[in-house]
XYZ file of N, CA and C in Angstrom:
849
model
N 16.894 -138.389 -225.460
C 18.382 -137.798 -225.663
C 19.490 -136.940 -225.299
N 20.487 -137.133 -224.987
C 21.082 -136.380 -224.149
C 21.411 -134.762 -224.937
N 21.836 -133.996 -224.512
C 22.409 -132.801 -225.256
C 23.650 -133.045 -225.006
N 24.430 -132.793 -226.400
C 26.049 -132.660 -226.080
C 26.221 -131.535 -225.819
N 27.329 -131.586 -225.067
C 28.031 -129.858 -224.140
C 29.657 -129.704 -225.236
N 29.064 -128.720 -225.354
C 30.304 -128.455 -226.499
C 31.525 -127.479 -225.822
N 30.723 -126.561 -224.644
C 31.294 -125.997 -223.936
C 31.600 -125.075 -222.378
N 32.224 -125.180 -221.746
C 31.230 -124.554 -220.297
C 31.926 -123.378 -220.233
N 30.732 -122.004 -220.277
C 31.323 -120.650 -220.222
C 30.599 -120.472 -218.875
N 31.858 -119.497 -217.476
C 31.131 -119.448 -216.326
C 30.091 -120.155 -215.723
N 30.939 -121.666 -215.286
C 30.798 -122.930 -214.792
C 29.133 -123.362 -215.323
N 28.508 -122.434 -216.148
C 26.958 -123.334 -217.493
C 27.814 -124.342 -218.544
N 27.260 -124.834 -218.393
C 26.971 -125.958 -219.873
C 26.298 -125.544 -221.176
N 27.564 -125.490 -222.471
C 26.726 -124.775 -223.549
C 26.828 -126.169 -224.852
N 25.163 -125.862 -224.699
C 25.190 -127.232 -225.431
C 24.242 -126.786 -227.068
N 24.700 -125.319 -228.057
C 23.847 -124.894 -228.263
C 25.586 -123.972 -229.099
N 26.196 -123.752 -229.982
C 26.926 -123.456 -230.372
C 26.136 -122.149 -231.483
N 26.195 -120.773 -230.781
C 25.980 -119.091 -231.660
C 25.515 -119.599 -233.115
N 24.952 -119.098 -233.909
C 24.779 -118.911 -235.451
C 25.687 -117.998 -235.530
N 25.788 -116.757 -235.194
C 26.860 -115.681 -235.128
C 27.977 -115.683 -234.856
N 28.617 -116.667 -234.611
C 30.019 -116.662 -233.588
C 30.745 -117.222 -234.870
N 32.060 -116.897 -234.731
C 32.617 -116.763 -235.967
C 33.612 -118.056 -235.467
N 33.922 -119.541 -236.043
C 34.570 -120.586 -235.289
C 35.728 -120.258 -236.853
N 37.103 -119.989 -236.611
C 38.433 -120.213 -236.979
C 38.806 -121.869 -238.042
N 38.338 -122.238 -238.437
C 38.646 -123.516 -239.907
C 39.407 -124.471 -238.743
N 40.008 -123.741 -238.066
C 41.884 -124.550 -237.823
C 40.802 -124.949 -235.991
N 40.140 -124.376 -236.477
C 39.321 -124.333 -234.276
C 39.498 -125.749 -234.000
N 39.157 -126.269 -232.842
C 38.960 -127.810 -232.526
C 37.691 -127.686 -232.469
N 36.747 -129.023 -232.292
C 35.688 -128.800 -232.402
C 34.871 -129.684 -231.514
N 36.215 -130.012 -230.237
C 35.784 -131.249 -229.616
C 37.027 -130.493 -228.309
N 36.463 -130.598 -227.203
C 36.987 -130.051 -225.756
C 36.973 -131.132 -225.324
N 38.391 -131.508 -224.562
C 38.873 -132.683 -223.960
C 38.516 -131.971 -222.803
N 38.326 -133.216 -222.282
C 38.792 -132.800 -220.231
C 40.351 -132.530 -219.730
N 40.433 -131.271 -219.901
C 41.649 -131.190 -218.876
C 42.323 -131.616 -217.408
N 43.472 -132.070 -217.141
C 44.285 -132.521 -216.592
C 45.164 -132.162 -215.868
N 45.588 -132.618 -214.294
C 46.995 -131.830 -214.234
C 48.481 -131.825 -214.283
N 47.989 -133.028 -214.889
C 49.777 -134.482 -215.268
C 49.109 -135.743 -215.330
N 50.420 -136.069 -215.924
C 50.070 -137.759 -216.263
C 49.656 -138.570 -214.608
N 49.934 -137.755 -213.455
C 49.562 -138.891 -211.997
C 47.966 -138.524 -212.083
N 47.838 -137.321 -212.679
C 45.913 -136.905 -212.331
C 45.626 -137.877 -213.288
N 45.927 -138.143 -214.670
C 44.870 -138.337 -215.550
C 45.154 -139.747 -215.034
N 46.230 -141.014 -214.466
C 45.857 -142.489 -213.881
C 45.606 -141.909 -213.104
N 45.292 -141.016 -212.043
C 44.261 -141.614 -211.057
C 42.784 -141.778 -211.395
N 41.802 -140.493 -212.257
C 40.830 -139.924 -212.515
C 40.719 -141.458 -213.038
N 40.825 -142.540 -214.447
C 40.989 -143.710 -215.154
C 41.415 -144.646 -213.717
N 41.733 -144.632 -212.833
C 41.445 -146.204 -211.627
C 40.077 -145.773 -211.340
N 40.334 -144.891 -210.133
C 38.463 -143.769 -209.377
C 37.542 -143.995 -210.500
N 37.283 -143.714 -211.250
C 36.346 -143.682 -212.334
C 35.803 -145.662 -212.936
N 37.326 -145.955 -212.933
C 36.896 -147.493 -212.936
C 36.658 -148.642 -211.463
N 36.496 -147.625 -210.181
C 36.666 -148.674 -209.032
C 38.080 -149.414 -208.765
N 39.220 -149.386 -208.869
C 39.876 -150.299 -209.514
C 41.288 -149.697 -208.126
N 41.456 -151.186 -207.123
C 42.572 -150.459 -206.031
C 44.010 -150.523 -206.635
N 44.437 -149.233 -206.267
C 45.324 -148.491 -206.397
C 46.835 -149.630 -206.652
N 46.480 -150.685 -205.377
C 47.889 -151.504 -204.961
C 47.978 -152.605 -205.630
N 46.609 -152.554 -206.135
C 46.800 -153.889 -207.603
C 46.462 -153.713 -209.101
N 47.090 -152.497 -209.819
C 46.537 -152.253 -210.707
C 46.575 -152.836 -211.966
N 45.856 -153.134 -213.192
C 45.227 -154.048 -213.668
C 46.307 -153.253 -215.300
N 47.173 -153.487 -215.279
C 48.340 -152.507 -215.678
C 48.280 -152.534 -217.613
N 47.682 -154.115 -218.162
C 47.224 -154.724 -219.373
C 45.831 -153.121 -219.397
N 45.310 -153.694 -218.843
C 44.072 -152.501 -219.256
C 43.586 -150.987 -218.878
N 44.889 -150.121 -218.050
C 45.602 -148.997 -217.835
C 45.967 -148.724 -218.709
N 46.859 -149.304 -219.195
C 48.102 -148.532 -220.505
C 47.188 -148.085 -221.570
N 46.262 -149.484 -221.531
C 45.381 -148.951 -222.735
C 44.976 -148.106 -223.265
N 43.927 -147.535 -221.898
C 43.116 -146.365 -221.902
C 44.235 -145.029 -221.814
N 45.593 -145.149 -221.537
C 45.964 -143.874 -221.582
C 46.866 -144.017 -222.898
N 47.392 -144.967 -223.515
C 47.237 -144.730 -224.738
C 46.596 -144.201 -225.806
N 45.070 -144.389 -225.169
C 43.827 -144.010 -226.120
C 43.782 -142.323 -225.969
N 44.135 -142.325 -224.892
C 43.708 -141.082 -224.492
C 44.318 -139.687 -224.854
N 45.867 -140.172 -225.431
C 46.841 -139.551 -225.413
C 46.607 -139.308 -226.600
N 46.211 -140.812 -227.574
C 45.773 -140.206 -228.602
C 45.339 -139.252 -229.418
N 43.924 -139.800 -228.656
C 42.702 -138.804 -228.454
C 43.224 -136.914 -228.537
N 44.467 -136.270 -227.742
C 45.068 -135.372 -227.339
C 45.997 -134.857 -228.494
N 46.935 -136.113 -230.002
C 47.446 -135.946 -230.299
C 45.920 -135.509 -231.697
N 45.059 -136.545 -232.001
C 43.692 -136.258 -232.708
C 43.161 -134.846 -232.934
N 43.712 -134.330 -231.236
C 42.737 -132.869 -231.921
C 43.438 -131.364 -232.076
N 45.089 -131.340 -231.949
C 46.445 -131.283 -232.534
C 46.579 -130.539 -230.984
N 46.311 -131.196 -229.763
C 46.941 -130.145 -228.654
C 48.605 -131.039 -228.958
N 48.878 -129.744 -228.263
C 50.812 -129.714 -227.772
C 50.732 -130.900 -226.220
N 50.990 -132.119 -226.652
C 50.947 -132.917 -225.064
C 52.506 -132.934 -224.601
N 52.316 -132.490 -222.632
C 53.791 -131.943 -222.286
C 54.048 -133.522 -222.678
N 55.853 -132.728 -221.936
C 56.964 -134.388 -222.462
C 56.439 -135.410 -220.751
N 56.033 -134.892 -219.970
C 55.445 -136.116 -218.822
C 54.495 -136.780 -219.372
N 53.804 -136.486 -220.163
C 52.868 -137.374 -220.220
C 53.438 -138.481 -220.819
N 54.247 -138.478 -222.056
C 55.407 -139.300 -223.246
C 55.684 -140.497 -222.239
N 56.583 -139.571 -221.054
C 57.682 -140.147 -220.322
C 56.291 -140.991 -219.840
N 55.309 -140.687 -219.141
C 54.520 -141.743 -217.913
C 54.164 -142.708 -218.843
N 53.169 -142.331 -220.741
C 53.730 -143.740 -221.287
C 54.548 -144.677 -221.621
N 55.713 -143.953 -221.362
C 56.752 -145.399 -221.509
C 57.046 -146.055 -220.543
N 57.074 -145.235 -218.987
C 56.783 -146.062 -217.792
C 55.406 -147.408 -217.742
N 54.624 -146.971 -218.179
C 53.638 -147.744 -217.887
C 53.533 -149.392 -219.204
N 54.233 -148.898 -220.196
C 54.704 -149.673 -220.918
C 56.007 -150.479 -220.373
N 56.932 -149.270 -219.621
C 58.344 -150.891 -219.021
C 57.188 -151.679 -218.129
N 56.858 -151.352 -217.198
C 56.061 -152.120 -216.342
C 55.076 -153.214 -216.449
N 54.334 -152.841 -217.795
C 53.310 -153.966 -218.156
C 54.523 -154.680 -219.022
N 55.575 -154.696 -219.733
C 56.441 -155.262 -220.210
C 57.264 -156.676 -219.758
N 57.182 -155.929 -217.620
C 57.655 -156.369 -216.758
C 57.172 -157.611 -216.392
N 55.950 -156.957 -216.898
C 54.710 -158.157 -215.840
C 54.937 -159.378 -216.857
N 54.960 -159.123 -217.940
C 54.444 -160.285 -219.284
C 55.727 -161.389 -219.354
N 56.962 -160.693 -218.632
C 58.063 -161.707 -218.500
C 57.807 -162.763 -217.782
N 58.223 -163.882 -218.082
C 58.544 -164.302 -217.086
C 59.259 -165.031 -216.340
N 58.329 -165.358 -215.211
C 59.512 -165.872 -214.181
C 60.099 -167.414 -213.497
N 61.678 -166.835 -213.375
C 62.437 -167.967 -212.624
C 61.147 -168.809 -211.827
N 61.112 -169.913 -211.705
C 60.907 -170.633 -210.696
C 61.420 -170.854 -209.480
N 62.856 -171.519 -210.345
C 63.794 -171.883 -208.812
C 64.351 -170.297 -208.146
N 63.824 -169.443 -208.151
C 64.770 -168.366 -208.284
C 64.337 -167.738 -206.417
N 65.338 -167.953 -206.412
C 65.394 -167.886 -204.196
C 64.597 -166.051 -203.840
N 64.921 -165.323 -204.751
C 64.752 -163.639 -204.086
C 63.639 -163.604 -204.585
N 62.020 -163.200 -204.048
C 61.008 -162.156 -204.585
C 61.541 -161.448 -205.206
N 61.564 -160.977 -206.595
C 61.354 -160.242 -207.108
C 60.573 -158.628 -206.888
N 61.044 -158.025 -206.795
C 59.619 -156.603 -206.079
C 58.955 -156.670 -207.416
N 57.765 -156.237 -206.843
C 56.149 -155.434 -207.900
C 56.962 -154.800 -208.780
N 57.307 -154.667 -209.849
C 57.004 -153.332 -211.067
C 56.324 -152.610 -210.805
N 54.812 -153.017 -209.967
C 53.637 -151.744 -209.789
C 53.966 -150.941 -208.297
N 55.107 -151.598 -207.442
C 55.096 -150.546 -206.443
C 55.342 -149.196 -206.228
N 56.050 -148.840 -207.504
C 56.352 -147.225 -206.768
C 55.500 -146.658 -208.123
N 55.372 -146.830 -208.887
C 54.093 -146.080 -209.909
C 52.807 -146.141 -208.453
N 52.497 -147.164 -207.438
C 51.243 -147.351 -206.744
C 51.488 -146.167 -205.543
N 53.160 -146.298 -204.927
C 53.557 -145.032 -204.002
C 53.141 -143.654 -204.561
N 53.535 -143.167 -205.436
C 53.797 -141.641 -206.303
C 51.795 -141.777 -206.109
N 51.023 -142.535 -207.093
C 49.630 -142.348 -206.891
C 48.669 -141.981 -205.470
N 49.746 -142.651 -204.773
C 49.119 -142.731 -203.266
C 49.276 -141.224 -202.752
N 50.006 -140.732 -202.669
C 51.091 -139.728 -202.710
C 50.443 -138.018 -202.763
N 50.196 -138.546 -204.421
C 49.670 -137.739 -205.719
C 47.603 -137.040 -204.812
N 47.357 -138.575 -204.057
C 45.835 -137.899 -203.909
C 45.426 -137.997 -202.097
N 46.989 -138.396 -201.469
C 46.736 -137.022 -200.710
C 46.614 -135.633 -200.678
N 48.076 -135.191 -201.400
C 48.116 -133.774 -201.915
C 46.582 -133.160 -202.565
N 46.187 -133.782 -203.439
C 45.300 -133.530 -204.123
C 44.147 -133.386 -203.430
N 44.393 -134.386 -202.233
C 42.643 -134.085 -202.077
C 42.723 -132.804 -200.288
N 44.415 -132.600 -199.674
C 44.285 -131.343 -199.111
C 44.435 -130.662 -199.843
N 44.584 -130.789 -200.997
C 44.111 -128.984 -201.708
C 43.005 -128.295 -201.656
N 42.008 -129.813 -201.994
C 40.647 -129.453 -202.343
C 40.102 -129.072 -200.916
N 40.991 -129.372 -199.801
C 40.321 -128.561 -198.476
C 40.972 -127.851 -198.777
N 41.853 -127.058 -199.199
C 42.154 -126.116 -198.904
C 41.706 -125.608 -199.960
N 41.506 -125.470 -200.538
C 40.455 -124.286 -202.361
C 38.721 -123.856 -201.599
N 38.651 -125.226 -200.204
C 37.324 -125.224 -200.352
C 36.897 -124.136 -198.882
N 38.011 -123.851 -198.503
C 37.525 -122.245 -197.228
C 37.945 -121.073 -197.968
N 37.192 -120.617 -197.204
C 36.404 -119.229 -197.764
C 37.724 -118.926 -198.112
N 38.065 -117.952 -199.380
C 39.168 -117.132 -199.507
C 38.546 -116.275 -199.536
N 39.732 -114.600 -199.888
C 39.636 -112.970 -199.884
C 39.244 -112.883 -201.300
N 38.482 -112.729 -201.662
C 37.998 -112.294 -203.412
C 37.259 -112.930 -204.240
N 37.129 -114.663 -203.602
C 36.159 -115.503 -204.371
C 35.336 -115.458 -203.329
N 34.636 -115.999 -202.298
C 34.363 -115.551 -201.357
C 33.737 -114.982 -200.448
N 34.716 -113.792 -200.311
C 33.698 -112.661 -199.520
C 34.449 -111.867 -200.085
N 33.755 -110.378 -199.495
C 34.846 -109.310 -200.590
C 35.180 -108.532 -198.993
N 36.744 -107.273 -198.338
C 37.418 -107.311 -197.142
C 36.166 -105.774 -197.301
N 35.535 -105.608 -196.201
C 35.238 -104.354 -196.191
C 36.499 -102.921 -195.293
N 35.949 -102.194 -195.732
C 37.294 -100.700 -194.933
C 36.094 -99.844 -194.866
N 36.088 -100.052 -193.072
C 35.737 -98.760 -192.248
C 36.513 -97.456 -191.361
N 35.532 -96.629 -191.965
C 36.403 -95.747 -191.207
C 37.002 -95.590 -190.171
N 37.961 -94.951 -190.018
C 38.315 -94.546 -187.979
C 37.377 -94.077 -188.254
N 37.366 -95.043 -186.477
C 36.509 -94.075 -185.508
C 37.305 -92.471 -184.760
N 36.929 -91.221 -184.778
C 37.404 -90.118 -184.294
C 38.042 -90.556 -182.547
N 38.554 -91.038 -181.895
C 39.176 -90.973 -180.902
C 39.250 -89.481 -179.970
N 38.460 -88.989 -179.333
C 38.651 -87.933 -178.864
C 39.586 -88.112 -176.946
N 40.418 -88.064 -177.048
C 41.336 -87.545 -175.962
C 40.277 -87.056 -175.020
N 40.578 -87.735 -173.855
C 40.153 -86.462 -172.628
C 41.376 -86.333 -171.320
N 41.415 -84.873 -170.712
C 42.905 -85.032 -169.872
C 41.611 -85.841 -168.486
N 43.088 -86.359 -167.998
C 42.581 -86.576 -166.496
C 42.993 -85.868 -165.318
N 42.081 -86.096 -164.372
C 42.256 -84.922 -163.475
C 43.813 -84.484 -162.987
N 44.283 -83.850 -162.393
C 45.083 -83.664 -162.014
C 45.228 -84.511 -160.382
N 46.468 -85.088 -160.004
C 46.181 -85.513 -158.594
C 47.369 -84.822 -157.769
N 46.899 -84.422 -156.430
C 47.507 -83.630 -155.418
C 48.282 -84.327 -154.699
N 49.073 -84.313 -154.011
C 49.326 -84.973 -152.842
C 48.874 -85.028 -151.673
N 47.540 -84.124 -151.751
C 46.969 -84.266 -150.447
C 46.061 -85.307 -150.465
N 45.873 -85.707 -151.362
C 44.229 -86.490 -152.907
C 45.110 -87.983 -151.924
N 46.124 -88.051 -152.311
C 46.976 -89.200 -151.912
C 47.031 -89.970 -151.169
N 47.795 -88.885 -149.337
C 47.509 -88.978 -148.584
C 46.922 -89.398 -147.513
N 45.149 -88.976 -148.096
C 44.075 -89.100 -147.625
C 44.066 -90.246 -148.549
N 44.097 -90.884 -149.514
C 43.753 -92.134 -150.065
C 44.369 -92.815 -149.182
N 46.159 -92.767 -149.316
C 46.381 -94.464 -148.054
C 45.947 -94.080 -146.836
N 45.609 -93.234 -146.383
C 45.477 -92.639 -144.847
C 43.862 -93.846 -145.018
N 42.362 -93.882 -145.727
C 42.095 -94.932 -146.401
C 42.769 -96.660 -146.081
N 43.128 -96.142 -146.685
C 43.890 -98.188 -147.267
C 44.509 -98.495 -145.718
N 44.917 -97.692 -144.850
C 45.409 -98.114 -143.538
C 44.349 -98.271 -142.720
N 43.251 -97.708 -142.840
C 42.230 -97.806 -142.140
C 40.839 -98.818 -142.431
N 40.755 -99.448 -143.846
C 40.614 -100.361 -143.707
C 41.586 -101.591 -143.822
N 42.753 -102.164 -143.711
C 43.462 -102.496 -143.602
C 43.785 -103.456 -142.507
N 42.833 -102.629 -140.723
C 43.156 -103.201 -139.124
C 41.972 -103.499 -139.754
N 40.735 -103.257 -140.096
C 39.295 -104.199 -140.226
C 39.473 -105.046 -140.623
N 40.732 -105.728 -141.087
C 41.555 -107.469 -141.998
C 42.336 -107.965 -141.606
N 42.590 -107.651 -140.107
C 43.299 -108.346 -139.705
C 43.088 -109.614 -139.339
N 44.779 -110.831 -139.822
C 43.858 -112.307 -139.042
C 44.330 -112.629 -138.002
N 43.369 -113.597 -137.887
C 43.952 -114.498 -136.207
C 44.087 -115.635 -136.757
N 45.650 -116.185 -136.016
C 45.692 -117.156 -136.064
C 45.236 -118.183 -134.366
N 44.268 -119.220 -134.956
C 43.711 -119.747 -133.186
C 44.322 -120.928 -133.603
N 45.445 -121.473 -132.662
C 45.606 -122.260 -132.051
C 45.388 -123.069 -131.359
N 44.791 -124.756 -132.079
C 44.091 -125.895 -130.221
C 45.484 -126.643 -129.867
N 45.370 -126.251 -128.388
C 45.891 -127.252 -127.729
C 45.930 -128.638 -127.548
N 47.177 -129.571 -127.321
C 47.066 -130.925 -127.947
C 46.966 -131.146 -126.099
N 46.318 -131.550 -126.064
C 46.283 -131.317 -123.867
C 45.086 -133.322 -124.199
N 45.891 -134.360 -123.383
C 45.782 -135.707 -123.276
C 45.092 -136.081 -122.116
N 44.443 -136.392 -121.774
C 43.865 -137.253 -120.324
C 44.453 -137.638 -119.119
N 45.648 -139.056 -120.441
C 45.518 -139.729 -119.813
C 48.277 -139.441 -119.191
N 48.013 -138.143 -120.193
C 49.337 -137.338 -120.439
C 48.946 -136.950 -118.630
N 48.355 -136.079 -118.319
C 47.972 -136.076 -116.722
C 47.104 -136.306 -115.762
N 47.163 -137.504 -115.855
C 46.584 -138.811 -115.210
C 48.004 -139.192 -114.893
N 49.536 -139.550 -115.627
C 50.677 -140.044 -115.535
C 51.145 -138.701 -114.951
N 51.039 -137.139 -114.721
C 52.048 -136.248 -113.951
C 51.293 -136.082 -112.407
N 50.229 -136.693 -112.511
C 49.107 -136.205 -111.124
C 50.026 -137.400 -110.112
N 50.043 -138.512 -111.168
C 50.514 -139.421 -110.218
C 52.277 -140.105 -109.616
N 52.622 -138.723 -110.586
C 54.096 -138.729 -110.398
C 53.706 -137.790 -109.433
N 53.139 -136.327 -109.220
C 52.951 -135.832 -108.196
C 53.081 -136.505 -106.807
N 51.902 -137.171 -106.954
C 51.420 -138.385 -105.825
C 53.328 -139.085 -105.385
N 53.333 -139.157 -105.919
C 54.863 -140.621 -105.475
C 55.873 -139.682 -104.877
N 56.470 -138.551 -105.189
C 56.760 -137.657 -104.449
C 56.353 -137.412 -103.733
N 54.945 -136.362 -103.416
C 55.233 -135.472 -102.768
C 53.836 -136.018 -101.526
N 53.748 -136.898 -101.602
C 52.732 -137.782 -100.997
C 51.408 -137.575 -101.148
N 49.987 -137.368 -100.221
C 48.567 -136.682 -100.225
C 49.251 -135.207 -100.617
N 48.015 -135.070 -101.250
C 48.542 -133.357 -101.503
C 46.911 -132.651 -101.854
N 47.007 -131.698 -101.906
C 45.315 -130.789 -101.439
C 44.941 -131.251 -102.762
N 43.415 -131.111 -103.403
C 42.685 -130.966 -104.486
C 42.873 -129.509 -105.210
N 42.847 -128.698 -104.597
C 43.034 -127.320 -105.325
C 44.637 -126.890 -106.040
N 45.208 -127.419 -105.122
C 46.720 -127.559 -105.705
C 47.244 -128.373 -107.257
N 46.447 -129.039 -107.459
C 46.610 -129.705 -108.789
C 45.875 -128.899 -109.883
N 45.632 -127.717 -109.733
C 45.100 -126.567 -110.580
C 45.827 -125.216 -111.108
N 46.061 -124.952 -111.445
C 47.066 -123.882 -112.721
C 45.941 -122.843 -112.792
N 45.834 -121.993 -112.098
C 44.978 -120.963 -112.379
C 45.451 -120.054 -113.820
N 47.112 -120.277 -114.500
C 47.639 -119.544 -114.575
C 47.332 -120.523 -116.279
N 47.312 -121.311 -116.061
C 47.269 -122.369 -117.353
C 46.008 -122.661 -118.416
N 45.116 -122.306 -117.989
C 43.896 -121.812 -118.741
C 43.051 -122.684 -118.051
N 41.501 -122.136 -118.349
C 40.341 -123.323 -118.338
C 40.660 -124.362 -119.077
N 40.898 -124.742 -119.789
C 41.224 -126.017 -120.638
C 41.745 -127.014 -119.405
N 43.334 -126.433 -119.384
C 43.736 -127.641 -118.707
C 42.913 -127.763 -116.897
N 42.423 -127.140 -116.697
C 41.660 -127.209 -115.558
C 40.600 -128.027 -115.359
N 40.152 -128.108 -116.508
C 38.701 -129.126 -117.162
C 39.445 -130.555 -117.349
N 40.557 -130.376 -118.016
C 41.294 -131.692 -117.943
C 41.755 -132.350 -116.703
N 42.753 -131.526 -116.167
C 43.160 -132.007 -114.960
C 41.517 -132.837 -114.009
N 40.805 -131.903 -114.010
C 38.934 -133.274 -112.791
C 38.943 -134.011 -113.710
N 38.791 -134.487 -115.196
C 38.837 -135.536 -115.768
C 39.412 -136.598 -115.241
N 41.389 -136.134 -115.334
C 41.816 -136.772 -115.110
C 41.922 -137.670 -113.624
N 41.656 -136.086 -112.797
C 41.292 -136.850 -111.310
C 39.451 -138.070 -110.792
N 39.299 -137.691 -111.951
C 37.977 -139.369 -112.222
C 38.556 -140.252 -112.506
N 39.410 -140.359 -113.639
C 40.071 -141.591 -113.804
C 40.757 -142.262 -113.632
N 41.296 -141.538 -112.490
C 42.616 -142.036 -111.282
C 41.403 -142.720 -110.447
N 40.846 -142.672 -110.040
C 39.614 -142.844 -109.078
C 38.450 -144.050 -109.602
N 38.513 -143.578 -110.459
C 37.778 -145.123 -110.972
C 38.352 -146.642 -111.560
N 39.545 -145.949 -111.993
C 40.433 -146.988 -111.888
C 41.163 -147.647 -110.617
N 41.224 -146.644 -109.466
C 41.500 -147.136 -107.954
C 42.941 -147.119 -108.021
N 43.339 -145.945 -108.643
C 44.984 -145.420 -109.252
C 44.971 -144.499 -107.919
N 44.072 -143.379 -107.056
C 43.893 -142.844 -106.006
C 42.610 -142.775 -105.208
N 42.761 -141.908 -105.226
C 41.533 -141.660 -104.065
C 41.633 -140.429 -103.563
N 40.612 -139.768 -102.533
C 39.753 -138.405 -102.530
C 39.320 -139.175 -101.028
N 39.652 -137.915 -99.717
C 39.441 -138.400 -99.279
C 39.312 -136.773 -98.005
N 38.482 -136.923 -97.115
C 37.641 -135.585 -96.491
C 37.178 -135.801 -94.778
N 38.292 -134.751 -93.924
C 38.023 -135.592 -92.361
C 36.693 -134.932 -92.035
N 36.323 -133.917 -92.434
C 34.585 -133.735 -91.896
C 34.228 -132.615 -92.757
N 33.120 -132.121 -92.576
C 32.392 -131.273 -93.738
C 33.217 -130.200 -94.370
N 33.216 -130.117 -94.749
C 34.039 -128.318 -95.457
C 35.674 -127.836 -94.709
N 35.943 -129.859 -94.763
C 37.122 -129.900 -94.543
C 38.116 -129.987 -96.429
N 39.278 -129.065 -95.728
C 39.354 -129.412 -97.273
C 39.709 -130.578 -97.918
N 39.747 -131.126 -98.559
C 40.134 -132.315 -100.308
C 40.890 -132.765 -100.376
N 41.706 -134.237 -100.099
C 43.209 -134.156 -100.330
C 43.151 -135.531 -101.030
N 43.873 -135.515 -102.288
C 43.871 -136.763 -103.078
C 45.440 -137.155 -102.687
N 44.990 -138.717 -102.790
C 46.279 -138.909 -102.072
C 45.993 -141.120 -103.193
N 47.987 -141.496 -103.097
C 47.723 -143.257 -102.707
C 46.777 -143.836 -102.436
N 46.944 -145.040 -102.880
C 45.191 -146.116 -101.798
C 46.553 -146.531 -100.756
N 47.189 -146.650 -100.724
C 48.192 -146.941 -100.097
C 47.987 -146.268 -98.949
N 48.290 -144.378 -99.106
C 47.991 -143.294 -97.789
C 46.994 -143.743 -97.427
N 45.879 -143.540 -98.034
C 44.262 -143.763 -97.659
C 44.345 -144.681 -96.870
N 44.731 -145.772 -97.025
C 44.812 -146.676 -95.518
C 45.405 -146.802 -94.931
N 46.546 -146.230 -94.855
C 47.299 -145.375 -93.518
C 45.977 -144.936 -92.509
N 45.817 -143.834 -93.619
C 45.345 -142.656 -92.795
C 43.676 -142.912 -92.329
N 42.798 -143.625 -93.038
C 42.196 -144.441 -92.334
C 42.210 -144.737 -91.060
N 44.005 -145.954 -91.330
C 43.447 -147.344 -89.889
C 44.271 -145.610 -88.515
N 44.711 -145.130 -88.814
C 44.919 -143.691 -87.812
C 43.718 -142.893 -87.859
N 42.851 -142.903 -88.512
C 41.756 -142.102 -87.965
C 40.813 -143.093 -87.341
N 40.923 -144.497 -87.683
C 39.967 -145.330 -86.732
C 40.396 -144.924 -85.463
N 41.292 -145.094 -85.315
C 42.490 -145.277 -83.920
C 42.020 -144.212 -82.696
N 42.765 -143.223 -83.121
C 41.835 -141.623 -83.047
C 40.841 -141.641 -83.183
N 39.636 -142.090 -83.705
C 37.954 -141.948 -83.236
C 37.888 -142.861 -81.887
N 39.048 -144.240 -81.683
C 38.626 -144.867 -80.642
C 38.640 -144.910 -79.159
N 40.514 -143.880 -79.210
C 40.467 -143.210 -78.344
C 40.111 -142.217 -77.702
N 38.992 -141.486 -78.658
C 38.405 -140.600 -78.183
C 36.738 -140.657 -77.516
N 36.418 -141.922 -77.856
C 35.315 -142.963 -77.656
C 35.032 -142.873 -76.187
N 36.396 -144.104 -76.041
C 36.938 -144.255 -74.575
C 37.234 -143.776 -73.784
N 38.371 -141.948 -73.673
C 37.813 -140.880 -73.486
C 36.534 -140.562 -72.592
N 35.574 -140.401 -73.357
C 34.381 -139.873 -73.281
C 33.978 -141.097 -72.420
N 33.917 -141.785 -71.881
C 33.005 -143.143 -71.885
C 33.676 -142.523 -70.449
N 34.803 -143.255 -70.223
C 35.431 -142.270 -68.447
C 35.315 -141.763 -68.236
N 34.927 -140.746 -68.666
C 34.973 -139.596 -68.080
C 33.169 -139.270 -67.531
N 32.149 -140.286 -68.466
C 31.058 -139.720 -67.935
C 30.749 -140.847 -66.619
N 31.772 -141.633 -66.198
C 32.570 -142.719 -65.434
C 32.491 -141.764 -64.019
N 33.334 -140.754 -64.260
C 33.739 -140.111 -63.566
C 32.980 -139.349 -63.404
């Protein structure tokens, strides 16, 4: 058999009334649960029975609400006006639901419970937010502030700086800056095909030229390498020829047509030299 709770003291349920406790004759013997307002009471009744707020059974809720108010009146409690106002609202909504509806009405009448459901939902949200705020740690309830004595701070006098020290520091910075100079290396854009075209234009305008005259030392080694590769490519494609009259003689670069002319002239000179030599032997 469960014991009857007669009071709550510092969060503990009291089941037995102390014998030496003086109770005035007009004191309440029943302690009713306290609610923060009519909406809180309605929300308690709805949630206790797992009812849908959007589809409130007005007959059942109104009867329970009026029974609670009657119990408060029997306990000689002073009812707030808002409780009585909510009771009248519930009775009005109940009576409107009991009225018959016109079957031929084109406009659907709004559910009289809609406004009450909206107020209950908003109140439930605010109550839940208040519970979350109350669950957060609060000073004086969950923890106490502790004041620690402030530590004494001793001020130290920095050493004085002279002009000579600043001069030495500046010279040291300049010395370090010289060791971290930035150098930008630019890559030259050299093209073998462009150099081939340049050599062909030179041969077409000047005719044959000596091999070493195609290289200019002031342009650097990179251009010399590209020029040498361009000459080899021209020889490979048959656009230029290289000729040398004798060993250790100068090397000439010329167009194929010029090379054929030079070759024919060389053959004629060779035949004339041979005939001259034969005539000399006969004589």
